[in-house]
């Protein structure tokens, strides 16, 4: 099973990364990050990308996945509303649209809440 992971360096993302790397059913973890991760593993592949408002340049890397864990986020404390919205809404929606386009049967879990989304849900929400 190929898993996409956004937010691997964060607190939640680190836990998800560890669980995925330990799971024998997971054959590949594709971590999308702005900077290289400090952790390496045989089934971990990091795709570096700086503009989370536009993931189309790496859309091909995100195709043919079985699951996506979206753990990228920030606290609202100390941030203005525009910055908070960019990270928690704009980045999330850009990821959902790009990942859903290349993965018609994908299951996605957003770290911001307990709801599991399927590609059909993502397409409906992103419209």
PDB file of C-alpha atoms in Angstrom:
ATOM      1  CA  UNK A   1       0.000   0.000   0.000  1.00  0.00           C
ATOM      2  CA  UNK A   2       1.316   3.443  -0.964  1.00  0.00           C
ATOM      3  CA  UNK A   3       0.657   6.193   1.581  1.00  0.00           C
ATOM      4  CA  UNK A   4       1.003   9.950   1.086  1.00  0.00           C
ATOM      5  CA  UNK A   5       1.866  11.964   4.187  1.00  0.00           C
ATOM      6  CA  UNK A   6       1.709  15.736   4.546  1.00  0.00           C
ATOM      7  CA  UNK A   7       3.157  17.237   7.725  1.00  0.00           C
ATOM      8  CA  UNK A   8       5.655  14.488   8.598  1.00  0.00           C
ATOM      9  CA  UNK A   9       7.931  16.814  10.643  1.00  0.00           C
ATOM     10  CA  UNK A  10       5.111  17.862  12.991  1.00  0.00           C
ATOM     11  CA  UNK A  11       3.968  16.217  16.201  1.00  0.00           C
ATOM     12  CA  UNK A  12       1.038  14.313  14.657  1.00  0.00           C
ATOM     13  CA  UNK A  13       2.888  13.657  11.410  1.00  0.00           C
ATOM     14  CA  UNK A  14       5.822  12.055  13.216  1.00  0.00           C
ATOM     15  CA  UNK A  15       3.467   9.601  14.892  1.00  0.00           C
ATOM     16  CA  UNK A  16       1.743   8.776  11.622  1.00  0.00           C
ATOM     17  CA  UNK A  17       5.107   8.348   9.898  1.00  0.00           C
ATOM     18  CA  UNK A  18       6.313   5.929  12.575  1.00  0.00           C
ATOM     19  CA  UNK A  19       3.108   3.899  12.387  1.00  0.00           C
ATOM     20  CA  UNK A  20       3.268   3.705   8.589  1.00  0.00           C
ATOM     21  CA  UNK A  21       6.919   2.673   8.556  1.00  0.00           C
ATOM     22  CA  UNK A  22       6.220  -0.075  11.106  1.00  0.00           C
ATOM     23  CA  UNK A  23       3.154  -1.410   9.267  1.00  0.00           C
ATOM     24  CA  UNK A  24       4.077  -4.357   7.025  1.00  0.00           C
ATOM     25  CA  UNK A  25       1.132  -3.588   4.705  1.00  0.00           C
ATOM     26  CA  UNK A  26       2.584  -0.164   3.869  1.00  0.00           C
ATOM     27  CA  UNK A  27       5.093  -0.569   1.052  1.00  0.00           C
ATOM     28  CA  UNK A  28       5.859   3.110   0.461  1.00  0.00           C
ATOM     29  CA  UNK A  29       5.449   6.339   2.407  1.00  0.00           C
ATOM     30  CA  UNK A  30       5.641   9.424   0.239  1.00  0.00           C
ATOM     31  CA  UNK A  31       6.219  12.413   2.531  1.00  0.00           C
ATOM     32  CA  UNK A  32       5.616  15.831   0.988  1.00  0.00           C
ATOM     33  CA  UNK A  33       7.775  18.388   2.788  1.00  0.00           C
ATOM     34  CA  UNK A  34       9.414  21.781   2.373  1.00  0.00           C
ATOM     35  CA  UNK A  35      12.722  20.564   3.792  1.00  0.00           C
ATOM     36  CA  UNK A  36      14.484  17.196   4.002  1.00  0.00           C
ATOM     37  CA  UNK A  37      13.382  15.042   6.927  1.00  0.00           C
ATOM     38  CA  UNK A  38      15.841  13.989   9.601  1.00  0.00           C
ATOM     39  CA  UNK A  39      14.505  10.449   9.423  1.00  0.00           C
ATOM     40  CA  UNK A  40      15.304   7.936   6.708  1.00  0.00           C
ATOM     41  CA  UNK A  41      13.933   4.464   6.023  1.00  0.00           C
ATOM     42  CA  UNK A  42      13.923   2.075   3.069  1.00  0.00           C
ATOM     43  CA  UNK A  43      10.228   2.607   2.325  1.00  0.00           C
ATOM     44  CA  UNK A  44      10.260   6.369   2.973  1.00  0.00           C
ATOM     45  CA  UNK A  45      10.524   8.728   0.024  1.00  0.00           C
ATOM     46  CA  UNK A  46      10.493  12.489   0.517  1.00  0.00           C
ATOM     47  CA  UNK A  47       9.261  14.842  -2.186  1.00  0.00           C
ATOM     48  CA  UNK A  48      10.450  18.387  -1.554  1.00  0.00           C
ATOM     49  CA  UNK A  49       8.018  21.105  -2.548  1.00  0.00           C
ATOM     50  CA  UNK A  50       7.838  24.703  -1.342  1.00  0.00           C
ATOM     51  CA  UNK A  51       4.512  26.047  -2.638  1.00  0.00           C
ATOM     52  CA  UNK A  52       1.659  24.262  -0.870  1.00  0.00           C
ATOM     53  CA  UNK A  53      -0.908  26.442  -2.657  1.00  0.00           C
ATOM     54  CA  UNK A  54      -0.008  24.692  -5.933  1.00  0.00           C
ATOM     55  CA  UNK A  55       0.899  21.016  -5.873  1.00  0.00           C
ATOM     56  CA  UNK A  56       0.379  20.441  -9.595  1.00  0.00           C
ATOM     57  CA  UNK A  57       4.164  20.258 -10.263  1.00  0.00           C
ATOM     58  CA  UNK A  58       4.317  17.109  -8.112  1.00  0.00           C
ATOM     59  CA  UNK A  59       0.902  15.676  -9.063  1.00  0.00           C
ATOM     60  CA  UNK A  60       2.520  12.725 -10.825  1.00  0.00           C
ATOM     61  CA  UNK A  61       4.345  11.778  -7.621  1.00  0.00           C
ATOM     62  CA  UNK A  62       1.036  11.789  -5.742  1.00  0.00           C
ATOM     63  CA  UNK A  63      -0.775   9.458  -8.154  1.00  0.00           C
ATOM     64  CA  UNK A  64      -1.578   5.800  -7.545  1.00  0.00           C
ATOM     65  CA  UNK A  65      -1.751   6.087  -3.761  1.00  0.00           C
ATOM     66  CA  UNK A  66      -4.000   4.051  -1.509  1.00  0.00           C
ATOM     67  CA  UNK A  67      -4.213   6.431   1.441  1.00  0.00           C
ATOM     68  CA  UNK A  68      -3.351   9.989   2.396  1.00  0.00           C
ATOM     69  CA  UNK A  69      -2.733  11.370   5.866  1.00  0.00           C
ATOM     70  CA  UNK A  70      -2.935  15.148   5.922  1.00  0.00           C
ATOM     71  CA  UNK A  71      -1.259  16.221   9.182  1.00  0.00           C
ATOM     72  CA  UNK A  72      -0.070  19.663   8.147  1.00  0.00           C
ATOM     73  CA  UNK A  73      -1.431  22.457  10.298  1.00  0.00           C
ATOM     74  CA  UNK A  74      -0.721  25.196  12.792  1.00  0.00           C
ATOM     75  CA  UNK A  75      -2.181  26.605  15.978  1.00  0.00           C
ATOM     76  CA  UNK A  76      -4.180  29.797  15.663  1.00  0.00           C
ATOM     77  CA  UNK A  77      -2.326  31.222  18.664  1.00  0.00           C
ATOM     78  CA  UNK A  78      -0.077  34.098  17.659  1.00  0.00           C
ATOM     79  CA  UNK A  79      -1.128  34.065  13.994  1.00  0.00           C
ATOM     80  CA  UNK A  80      -3.230  36.526  12.102  1.00  0.00           C
ATOM     81  CA  UNK A  81      -6.410  35.266  10.453  1.00  0.00           C
ATOM     82  CA  UNK A  82      -4.993  35.357   6.917  1.00  0.00           C
ATOM     83  CA  UNK A  83      -1.957  33.224   7.776  1.00  0.00           C
ATOM     84  CA  UNK A  84      -4.071  30.741   9.723  1.00  0.00           C
ATOM     85  CA  UNK A  85      -6.549  30.434   6.823  1.00  0.00           C
ATOM     86  CA  UNK A  86      -3.745  29.923   4.303  1.00  0.00           C
ATOM     87  CA  UNK A  87      -2.226  27.029   6.215  1.00  0.00           C
ATOM     88  CA  UNK A  88      -5.383  25.353   7.472  1.00  0.00           C
ATOM     89  CA  UNK A  89      -7.716  25.927   4.526  1.00  0.00           C
ATOM     90  CA  UNK A  90      -5.888  26.959   1.341  1.00  0.00           C
ATOM     91  CA  UNK A  91      -3.079  24.402   1.678  1.00  0.00           C
ATOM     92  CA  UNK A  92      -5.535  21.672   2.662  1.00  0.00           C
ATOM     93  CA  UNK A  93      -7.835  22.316  -0.271  1.00  0.00           C
ATOM     94  CA  UNK A  94      -4.934  22.447  -2.749  1.00  0.00           C
ATOM     95  CA  UNK A  95      -3.672  19.101  -1.454  1.00  0.00           C
ATOM     96  CA  UNK A  96      -7.148  17.546  -1.551  1.00  0.00           C
ATOM     97  CA  UNK A  97      -7.745  18.624  -5.141  1.00  0.00           C
ATOM     98  CA  UNK A  98      -4.355  17.450  -6.397  1.00  0.00           C
ATOM     99  CA  UNK A  99      -4.342  14.147  -4.541  1.00  0.00           C
ATOM    100  CA  UNK A 100      -7.953  13.341  -5.470  1.00  0.00           C
ATOM    101  CA  UNK A 101      -7.287  13.968  -9.162  1.00  0.00           C
ATOM    102  CA  UNK A 102      -4.741  11.137  -9.366  1.00  0.00           C
ATOM    103  CA  UNK A 103      -6.351   8.698  -6.958  1.00  0.00           C
ATOM    104  CA  UNK A 104      -9.956   7.720  -7.732  1.00  0.00           C
ATOM    105  CA  UNK A 105     -10.253   5.208  -4.854  1.00  0.00           C
ATOM    106  CA  UNK A 106      -8.156   7.010  -2.259  1.00  0.00           C
ATOM    107  CA  UNK A 107      -8.971   7.255   1.433  1.00  0.00           C
ATOM    108  CA  UNK A 108      -7.814  10.478   3.089  1.00  0.00           C
ATOM    109  CA  UNK A 109      -7.598  11.297   6.785  1.00  0.00           C
ATOM    110  CA  UNK A 110      -7.162  14.914   7.798  1.00  0.00           C
ATOM    111  CA  UNK A 111      -5.327  15.372  11.093  1.00  0.00           C
ATOM    112  CA  UNK A 112      -7.564  18.329  11.936  1.00  0.00           C
ATOM    113  CA  UNK A 113     -10.530  16.078  12.585  1.00  0.00           C
ATOM    114  CA  UNK A 114     -11.834  12.541  12.753  1.00  0.00           C
ATOM    115  CA  UNK A 115     -13.574  12.525   9.380  1.00  0.00           C
ATOM    116  CA  UNK A 116     -12.265  10.078   6.788  1.00  0.00           C
ATOM    117  CA  UNK A 117     -12.736  11.376   3.264  1.00  0.00           C
ATOM    118  CA  UNK A 118     -12.963   9.423   0.055  1.00  0.00           C
ATOM    119  CA  UNK A 119     -12.148  10.941  -3.331  1.00  0.00           C
ATOM    120  CA  UNK A 120     -15.854  11.535  -4.060  1.00  0.00           C
ATOM    121  CA  UNK A 121     -16.146  13.571  -0.847  1.00  0.00           C
ATOM    122  CA  UNK A 122     -13.046  15.593  -1.702  1.00  0.00           C
ATOM    123  CA  UNK A 123     -14.323  16.339  -5.198  1.00  0.00           C
ATOM    124  CA  UNK A 124     -17.673  17.488  -3.791  1.00  0.00           C
ATOM    125  CA  UNK A 125     -16.032  19.710  -1.152  1.00  0.00           C
ATOM    126  CA  UNK A 126     -13.483  21.150  -3.591  1.00  0.00           C
ATOM    127  CA  UNK A 127     -16.080  22.124  -6.184  1.00  0.00           C
TER     128      UNK A 127
END
